[in-house]
Amino acid sequence: MPSLAPDHTRFLRMVSFWLTIILFVKLGGFFTWSNNIAITRVIKVISRIAMTGSIWYLYRSIIGRGAIASFGWQHSLSPLLYGAYLLLGFISILWSTDPGYSGLQWFMDFEALVFCYYFIACFILIDYFFAGSAVKMYHVIGNAVMMMIAIFLVGMYVDPDTFYRLTHGGEEARLGGFIMNPNELGMLCAVGVSCFIFNFYRKHRVVWTAVKIGLLLWAIVLTGSRSSTIGCLLIAFFHIRQSSNTRLKILMYAGALLAIPVAVNTLLIKEHGGGLDEVMSMTGRLPFWQALLTEGLPKAPFFGFGFMRIANTDYFQGEHIFTYAAKMTHNTFIQVLMNLGFVGFAIVVFQLVFTIRGFMQVAEREKSLICVGVLIPIMINSFTEFGIFGETNYGILFYQLLIFYISLSINPRLTPREKLFLFRRRPELKSERAGRVA
């Protein structure tokens, strides 16, 4: 591909800006900004659909600037199996114990999938037809996350009653309030940390990046999220292993090891958070999971209770094993097992295997590192919260982005009509170096 033409710089800055804003608003659509259920639903529906329309418009703008939407597929088993999962979910509405709820959850997942396709398509087009562009996916995601977390960091001082959630009889305050589950908010912070780390690889605004990461780590501490703390430690060790500087690796390992006792004492074994007993029982989840598998699953073992349904009623509660009552399982794999049975469970296990395999086989090292780095926090979250196959949440959104990121590619073989369009829009591509485009 030819070098980036100077007259495209302003356009690409605009694209980067709008990608960040669109993702920021899209993420905002997963939060509960009002105590009024009707208002919350309107905000969520309008913001999500509007951002899907916006990303499509931006995608068309990139094409209009001089790019061809001629796509090919690689690592295709990942998107194919994800499509099979959604297809089974759609069919399961027929036997769902609440068709309306299952249908709504399915529609929101499908709408997010459409958004992710066009979002990733924008980056694929820019990387190929505007070579040398500074528009990077990790930069866009990191900034969108930072903007969202900044609202909470400011809000906890302006309106602490709204932005903090009191737990354990009021003894512990966790950032997130009832706007967002603190564990989910912590996971979002960890995704942001994972993305910003890539600025260190390219030595881009190192000091400012360190400040952003520091703020996100502070937010994780304020959420009191054990899973997010573990996620950040794993992200740190993962990236340390990528460094070729032995001295730097030793220093970073030493710093991470020194941080572990503090993290264990302040977050994993909380003085006012149930202590070690709570950790060992996964905050009460283990008995609940046992009841789900021994009492609930035998009632619908093969195809489950319907998409995002875990019982014949709205809530499941153990009959022989004492548990709390809940609408979701707090484990994305058990969630699939309950709502789509063993058939759905087999599909998602193979889908995940082929997705991770795709991460490992991606030719571009940076892309592979991004995928693994983002997957770490959302996978850890999947074992204790909604997760990548649970009720609609932005963990699903990030996972769908990763699926398209490894599977969508440019098909370099253009038709005569496509070549004509491209060369009219981009005359500079008629040079000999443009032969690779044609």
PDB file of N, CA and C in Angstrom, residues 152 156 160-168 170-183 185-186 219-225:
ATOM      1  N   PHE A 152     -17.179   8.382  36.833  1.00  0.00           N
ATOM      2  CA  PHE A 152     -17.325   7.787  38.163  1.00  0.00           C
ATOM      3  C   PHE A 152     -16.325   8.373  39.157  1.00  0.00           C
ATOM      4  N   MET A 156     -17.959  10.302  42.312  1.00  0.00           N
ATOM      5  CA  MET A 156     -17.874   9.821  43.694  1.00  0.00           C
ATOM      6  C   MET A 156     -17.638  10.966  44.680  1.00  0.00           C
ATOM      7  N   PRO A 160     -21.632  11.074  46.092  1.00  0.00           N
ATOM      8  CA  PRO A 160     -21.187   9.756  46.555  1.00  0.00           C
ATOM      9  C   PRO A 160     -22.326   8.768  46.787  1.00  0.00           C
ATOM     10  N   ASP A 161     -23.503   9.250  47.170  1.00  0.00           N
ATOM     11  CA  ASP A 161     -24.630   8.344  47.413  1.00  0.00           C
ATOM     12  C   ASP A 161     -25.059   7.616  46.144  1.00  0.00           C
ATOM     13  N   THR A 162     -24.844   8.260  44.994  1.00  0.00           N
ATOM     14  CA  THR A 162     -25.224   7.657  43.713  1.00  0.00           C
ATOM     15  C   THR A 162     -24.122   6.778  43.153  1.00  0.00           C
ATOM     16  N   PHE A 163     -22.880   7.211  43.312  1.00  0.00           N
ATOM     17  CA  PHE A 163     -21.771   6.516  42.652  1.00  0.00           C
ATOM     18  C   PHE A 163     -21.090   5.468  43.525  1.00  0.00           C
ATOM     19  N   TYR A 164     -21.523   5.333  44.772  1.00  0.00           N
ATOM     20  CA  TYR A 164     -21.015   4.263  45.628  1.00  0.00           C
ATOM     21  C   TYR A 164     -22.145   3.295  45.969  1.00  0.00           C
ATOM     22  N   ARG A 165     -21.797   2.029  46.106  1.00  0.00           N
ATOM     23  CA  ARG A 165     -22.752   1.010  46.538  1.00  0.00           C
ATOM     24  C   ARG A 165     -22.287   0.461  47.882  1.00  0.00           C
ATOM     25  N   LEU A 166     -23.165   0.507  48.882  1.00  0.00           N
ATOM     26  CA  LEU A 166     -22.837  -0.018  50.200  1.00  0.00           C
ATOM     27  C   LEU A 166     -23.164  -1.503  50.250  1.00  0.00           C
ATOM     28  N   THR A 167     -22.208  -2.307  50.718  1.00  0.00           N
ATOM     29  CA  THR A 167     -22.409  -3.754  50.839  1.00  0.00           C
ATOM     30  C   THR A 167     -22.013  -4.205  52.236  1.00  0.00           C
ATOM     31  N   HIS A 168     -22.340  -5.474  52.542  1.00  0.00           N
ATOM     32  CA  HIS A 168     -21.997  -6.064  53.840  1.00  0.00           C
ATOM     33  C   HIS A 168     -22.504  -5.205  54.998  1.00  0.00           C
ATOM     34  N   GLY A 170     -23.472  -2.147  55.001  1.00  0.00           N
ATOM     35  CA  GLY A 170     -23.007  -0.766  54.988  1.00  0.00           C
ATOM     36  C   GLY A 170     -21.572  -0.588  55.415  1.00  0.00           C
ATOM     37  N   GLU A 171     -20.849  -1.693  55.647  1.00  0.00           N
ATOM     38  CA  GLU A 171     -19.461  -1.603  56.097  1.00  0.00           C
ATOM     39  C   GLU A 171     -18.480  -1.370  54.948  1.00  0.00           C
ATOM     40  N   GLU A 172     -18.912  -1.672  53.735  1.00  0.00           N
ATOM     41  CA  GLU A 172     -18.023  -1.520  52.583  1.00  0.00           C
ATOM     42  C   GLU A 172     -18.715  -0.701  51.502  1.00  0.00           C
ATOM     43  N   ALA A 173     -18.003   0.308  50.973  1.00  0.00           N
ATOM     44  CA  ALA A 173     -18.525   1.140  49.882  1.00  0.00           C
ATOM     45  C   ALA A 173     -17.744   0.818  48.620  1.00  0.00           C
ATOM     46  N   ARG A 174     -18.472   0.513  47.533  1.00  0.00           N
ATOM     47  CA  ARG A 174     -17.826   0.109  46.282  1.00  0.00           C
ATOM     48  C   ARG A 174     -18.237   1.046  45.157  1.00  0.00           C
ATOM     49  N   LEU A 175     -17.253   1.501  44.398  1.00  0.00           N
ATOM     50  CA  LEU A 175     -17.516   2.396  43.278  1.00  0.00           C
ATOM     51  C   LEU A 175     -18.365   1.681  42.225  1.00  0.00           C
ATOM     52  N   GLY A 176     -19.351   2.396  41.729  1.00  0.00           N
ATOM     53  CA  GLY A 176     -20.263   1.835  40.734  1.00  0.00           C
ATOM     54  C   GLY A 176     -21.701   2.103  41.101  1.00  0.00           C
ATOM     55  N   GLY A 177     -21.974   2.067  42.420  1.00  0.00           N
ATOM     56  CA  GLY A 177     -23.343   2.299  42.866  1.00  0.00           C
ATOM     57  C   GLY A 177     -24.284   1.298  42.220  1.00  0.00           C
ATOM     58  N   PHE A 178     -25.503   1.769  41.938  1.00  0.00           N
ATOM     59  CA  PHE A 178     -26.455   0.932  41.216  1.00  0.00           C
ATOM     60  C   PHE A 178     -26.512   1.340  39.747  1.00  0.00           C
ATOM     61  N   ILE A 179     -25.584   2.226  39.366  1.00  0.00           N
ATOM     62  CA  ILE A 179     -25.448   2.576  37.945  1.00  0.00           C
ATOM     63  C   ILE A 179     -24.813   1.410  37.203  1.00  0.00           C
ATOM     64  N   MET A 180     -23.832   0.777  37.842  1.00  0.00           N
ATOM     65  CA  MET A 180     -23.161  -0.378  37.245  1.00  0.00           C
ATOM     66  C   MET A 180     -22.617  -1.277  38.348  1.00  0.00           C
ATOM     67  N   ASN A 181     -22.783  -2.576  38.177  1.00  0.00           N
ATOM     68  CA  ASN A 181     -22.217  -3.560  39.085  1.00  0.00           C
ATOM     69  C   ASN A 181     -20.718  -3.279  39.261  1.00  0.00           C
ATOM     70  N   PRO A 182     -20.229  -3.121  40.500  1.00  0.00           N
ATOM     71  CA  PRO A 182     -18.810  -2.809  40.715  1.00  0.00           C
ATOM     72  C   PRO A 182     -17.847  -3.790  40.045  1.00  0.00           C
ATOM     73  N   ASN A 183     -18.208  -5.076  40.010  1.00  0.00           N
ATOM     74  CA  ASN A 183     -17.337  -6.048  39.342  1.00  0.00           C
ATOM     75  C   ASN A 183     -17.272  -5.803  37.840  1.00  0.00           C
ATOM     76  N   LEU A 185     -17.748  -2.863  36.441  1.00  0.00           N
ATOM     77  CA  LEU A 185     -17.003  -1.615  36.276  1.00  0.00           C
ATOM     78  C   LEU A 185     -15.504  -1.874  36.393  1.00  0.00           C
ATOM     79  N   GLY A 186     -15.129  -2.738  37.336  1.00  0.00           N
ATOM     80  CA  GLY A 186     -13.723  -3.103  37.481  1.00  0.00           C
ATOM     81  C   GLY A 186     -13.188  -3.794  36.243  1.00  0.00           C
ATOM     82  N   ALA A 219      -9.376   3.251  40.264  1.00  0.00           N
ATOM     83  CA  ALA A 219     -10.804   2.935  40.143  1.00  0.00           C
ATOM     84  C   ALA A 219     -11.067   1.467  40.462  1.00  0.00           C
ATOM     85  N   ILE A 220     -10.167   0.576  40.043  1.00  0.00           N
ATOM     86  CA  ILE A 220     -10.334  -0.850  40.352  1.00  0.00           C
ATOM     87  C   ILE A 220     -10.318  -1.078  41.856  1.00  0.00           C
ATOM     88  N   VAL A 221      -9.387  -0.412  42.542  1.00  0.00           N
ATOM     89  CA  VAL A 221      -9.324  -0.523  44.001  1.00  0.00           C
ATOM     90  C   VAL A 221     -10.632  -0.037  44.619  1.00  0.00           C
ATOM     91  N   LEU A 222     -11.176   1.057  44.096  1.00  0.00           N
ATOM     92  CA  LEU A 222     -12.417   1.618  44.638  1.00  0.00           C
ATOM     93  C   LEU A 222     -13.620   0.718  44.375  1.00  0.00           C
ATOM     94  N   THR A 223     -13.582  -0.064  43.285  1.00  0.00           N
ATOM     95  CA  THR A 223     -14.693  -0.990  43.031  1.00  0.00           C
ATOM     96  C   THR A 223     -14.648  -2.188  43.977  1.00  0.00           C
ATOM     97  N   GLY A 224     -13.474  -2.461  44.537  1.00  0.00           N
ATOM     98  CA  GLY A 224     -13.339  -3.621  45.420  1.00  0.00           C
ATOM     99  C   GLY A 224     -13.522  -4.935  44.694  1.00  0.00           C
ATOM    100  N   SER A 225     -13.258  -4.945  43.399  1.00  0.00           N
ATOM    101  CA  SER A 225     -13.487  -6.137  42.582  1.00  0.00           C
ATOM    102  C   SER A 225     -12.296  -7.085  42.639  1.00  0.00           C
TER     103      SER A 225
END
